[in-house]
Amino acid sequence: MEAVLADAAAKLATARSIVVLSGAGTSKASGIATFREAQTGLWSRFDPAELASEAGFRRNPARVWQWYQNRREQAANAHPNAAHRALVDLDQLSGKSVTIITQNVDGLHQAAGSRRVVEYHGNLHENRCINCERRYEESTTATYTPPKCPTCNEWIRPGVVWFGEAIAPAVLRASAAALSAADMLLSVGTAALVYPAADMINQALRQGTPVLEINPDQTPFTEACHWAIRGEAELVLPRLIEALAKQS
Ligand code: OAD
């Protein structure tokens, strides 16, 4: 691992614009379960289509609302871990700009102090009316059962992206702009199975941007990446920053 770390750090030393595609594994050390783990994962007991789709929400609004209230509570009690902090350290190095495109909806990158964060799948703490799309802050919807929009009397739903839904155009634009200017892409803690998020790795590879993957497990992109480090983000990222410091 040392040789791979040193080689990736040497490239990172010359990179000015760095994009990080982050996924659930980045927040795991903060106590937030990832989605696909068989026993403990967020999807382990329920069908994702029932919990994370508009059709599932319409079938059973109370169940979906309570599941999201529970995830909000989990996120509110969580703190950034060493992986989030290492990415802040990277951004603070002179001459470097780090854009984090995160599939996570827990807000932990911002809580750690990262300045440029694109929330690809939305944010757990926002809500909107299923009909008129009016936004509601979490503080106004802290109810056990899903509230109704006072304007049109339709359900208020979590403001995250569900299966089958489009990514917001502004988010797509911001991600594409960051990616096309990137000197290096770090794919951290994502299974790279959900599209269009995972396609950003393809795009980086197509345009010749070097990709470093950090994940304890194999992903569909492991072989194609320039470097793949098998390990936890909270351990590997701080070591990468240390290796980077040795470069100068
Ligand atoms: P997944 O739960 O699919 O994958 C988590 C990844 O993190 C796996 O590849 C694990 O091997 C890896 N992992 C576990 N622990 C780790 C650690 N400590 N450090 C680094 N990696 C670790 O989560 P995502 O790929 O983020 O979408 O999932 C993408 C999307 O699928 C989510 O945003 C969500 C889900 O359906 C929506 O809700 C729309």
Tab-separated table of C-alpha atoms and ligand atoms in Angstrom, residues 22-29 33-37 41-43 48 52 67-68 71 81 83 102-105 120-121 160-165 167 188-195 197 214-219 231-236, ligand 1:
chain	number	residue	atom	x	y	z
A	22	SER	CA	-17.865	10.547	-1.988
A	23	GLY	CA	-20.302	7.855	-0.912
A	24	ALA	CA	-21.756	6.225	2.159
A	25	GLY	CA	-18.439	4.599	3.177
A	26	THR	CA	-17.055	8.065	3.953
A	27	SER	CA	-19.627	8.500	6.734
A	28	LYS	CA	-19.406	4.963	8.084
A	29	ALA	CA	-16.909	5.837	10.820
A	33	ALA	CA	-24.809	2.775	8.056
A	34	THR	CA	-24.052	2.309	4.371
A	35	PHE	CA	-26.849	1.117	2.082
A	36	ARG	CA	-25.839	-2.277	0.808
A	37	GLU	CA	-24.388	-4.158	3.772
A	41	GLY	CA	-27.118	-1.696	5.870
A	42	LEU	CA	-29.866	0.857	5.388
A	43	TRP	CA	-31.565	-1.302	2.757
A	48	PRO	CA	-35.306	0.420	-1.339
A	52	ALA	CA	-36.769	5.669	-1.520
A	67	TRP	CA	-37.710	6.100	8.256
A	68	TYR	CA	-36.386	9.476	7.135
A	71	ARG	CA	-32.131	8.870	9.487
A	81	ASN	CA	-14.715	11.636	11.080
A	83	ALA	CA	-12.004	11.073	6.373
A	102	THR	CA	-21.241	13.713	-2.430
A	103	GLN	CA	-23.975	11.125	-2.729
A	104	ASN	CA	-24.426	11.419	1.028
A	105	VAL	CA	-27.349	13.407	2.359
A	120	TYR	CA	-25.746	15.128	-5.661
A	121	HIS	CA	-28.649	13.327	-3.985
A	160	VAL	CA	-33.601	13.886	-1.221
A	161	VAL	CA	-33.308	12.292	-4.647
A	162	TRP	CA	-35.196	9.012	-4.845
A	163	PHE	CA	-34.844	6.156	-7.303
A	164	GLY	CA	-36.030	7.050	-10.761
A	165	GLU	CA	-35.757	10.789	-10.112
A	167	ILE	CA	-30.677	15.018	-10.496
A	188	VAL	CA	-14.076	7.530	-1.836
A	189	GLY	CA	-16.422	5.109	-0.074
A	190	THR	CA	-18.830	4.533	-2.916
A	191	ALA	CA	-19.901	1.188	-4.370
A	192	ALA	CA	-20.190	3.055	-7.718
A	193	LEU	CA	-23.360	1.202	-8.618
A	194	VAL	CA	-25.891	4.022	-8.722
A	195	TYR	CA	-26.141	6.150	-11.859
A	197	ALA	CA	-23.333	9.415	-10.006
A	214	ILE	CA	-10.369	4.326	-1.773
A	215	ASN	CA	-12.613	1.492	-0.631
A	216	PRO	CA	-12.142	-1.671	1.461
A	217	ASP	CA	-13.950	-3.588	-1.293
A	218	GLN	CA	-13.783	-4.003	-5.021
A	219	THR	CA	-16.046	-1.848	-7.219
A	231	GLY	CA	-8.929	0.362	3.049
A	232	GLU	CA	-11.230	2.522	5.088
A	233	ALA	CA	-11.497	6.173	4.092
A	234	GLU	CA	-10.947	7.344	7.689
A	235	LEU	CA	-7.576	5.547	7.744
A	236	VAL	CA	-6.403	5.952	4.162
B	1	OAD	P1	-23.246	1.966	-0.773
B	1	OAD	O1	-23.821	1.606	0.562
B	1	OAD	O2	-23.852	1.373	-1.984
B	1	OAD	O3	-21.710	1.588	-0.792
B	1	OAD	C1	-20.881	1.943	0.261
B	1	OAD	C2	-19.467	1.656	-0.162
B	1	OAD	O4	-18.631	2.079	0.888
B	1	OAD	C3	-19.162	0.184	-0.420
B	1	OAD	O5	-18.447	0.063	-1.635
B	1	OAD	C4	-18.280	-0.223	0.764
B	1	OAD	O6	-17.316	-1.189	0.403
B	1	OAD	C5	-17.620	1.100	1.086
B	1	OAD	N1	-17.182	1.257	2.479
B	1	OAD	C6	-17.658	0.676	3.604
B	1	OAD	N2	-17.004	1.126	4.668
B	1	OAD	C7	-16.084	2.036	4.234
B	1	OAD	C8	-15.107	2.863	4.848
B	1	OAD	N3	-14.957	2.870	6.165
B	1	OAD	N4	-14.356	3.650	4.058
B	1	OAD	C9	-14.513	3.652	2.708
B	1	OAD	N5	-15.419	2.896	2.080
B	1	OAD	C10	-16.199	2.098	2.820
B	1	OAD	O7	-23.233	3.561	-0.838
B	1	OAD	P2	-23.069	4.543	-2.063
B	1	OAD	O8	-22.174	3.998	-3.126
B	1	OAD	O9	-22.782	5.867	-1.493
B	1	OAD	O10	-28.898	6.819	-3.289
B	1	OAD	O11	-24.538	4.543	-2.628
B	1	OAD	C11	-24.881	5.402	-3.631
B	1	OAD	C12	-26.345	5.663	-3.552
B	1	OAD	O12	-27.080	4.456	-3.454
B	1	OAD	C13	-26.768	6.428	-2.303
B	1	OAD	O13	-26.558	7.804	-2.415
B	1	OAD	C14	-28.217	6.106	-2.242
B	1	OAD	C15	-28.165	4.621	-2.547
B	1	OAD	O14	-29.246	4.104	-3.129
B	1	OAD	C16	-30.079	7.347	-3.056
B	1	OAD	O15	-30.604	7.312	-1.963
B	1	OAD	C17	-30.680	7.985	-4.261
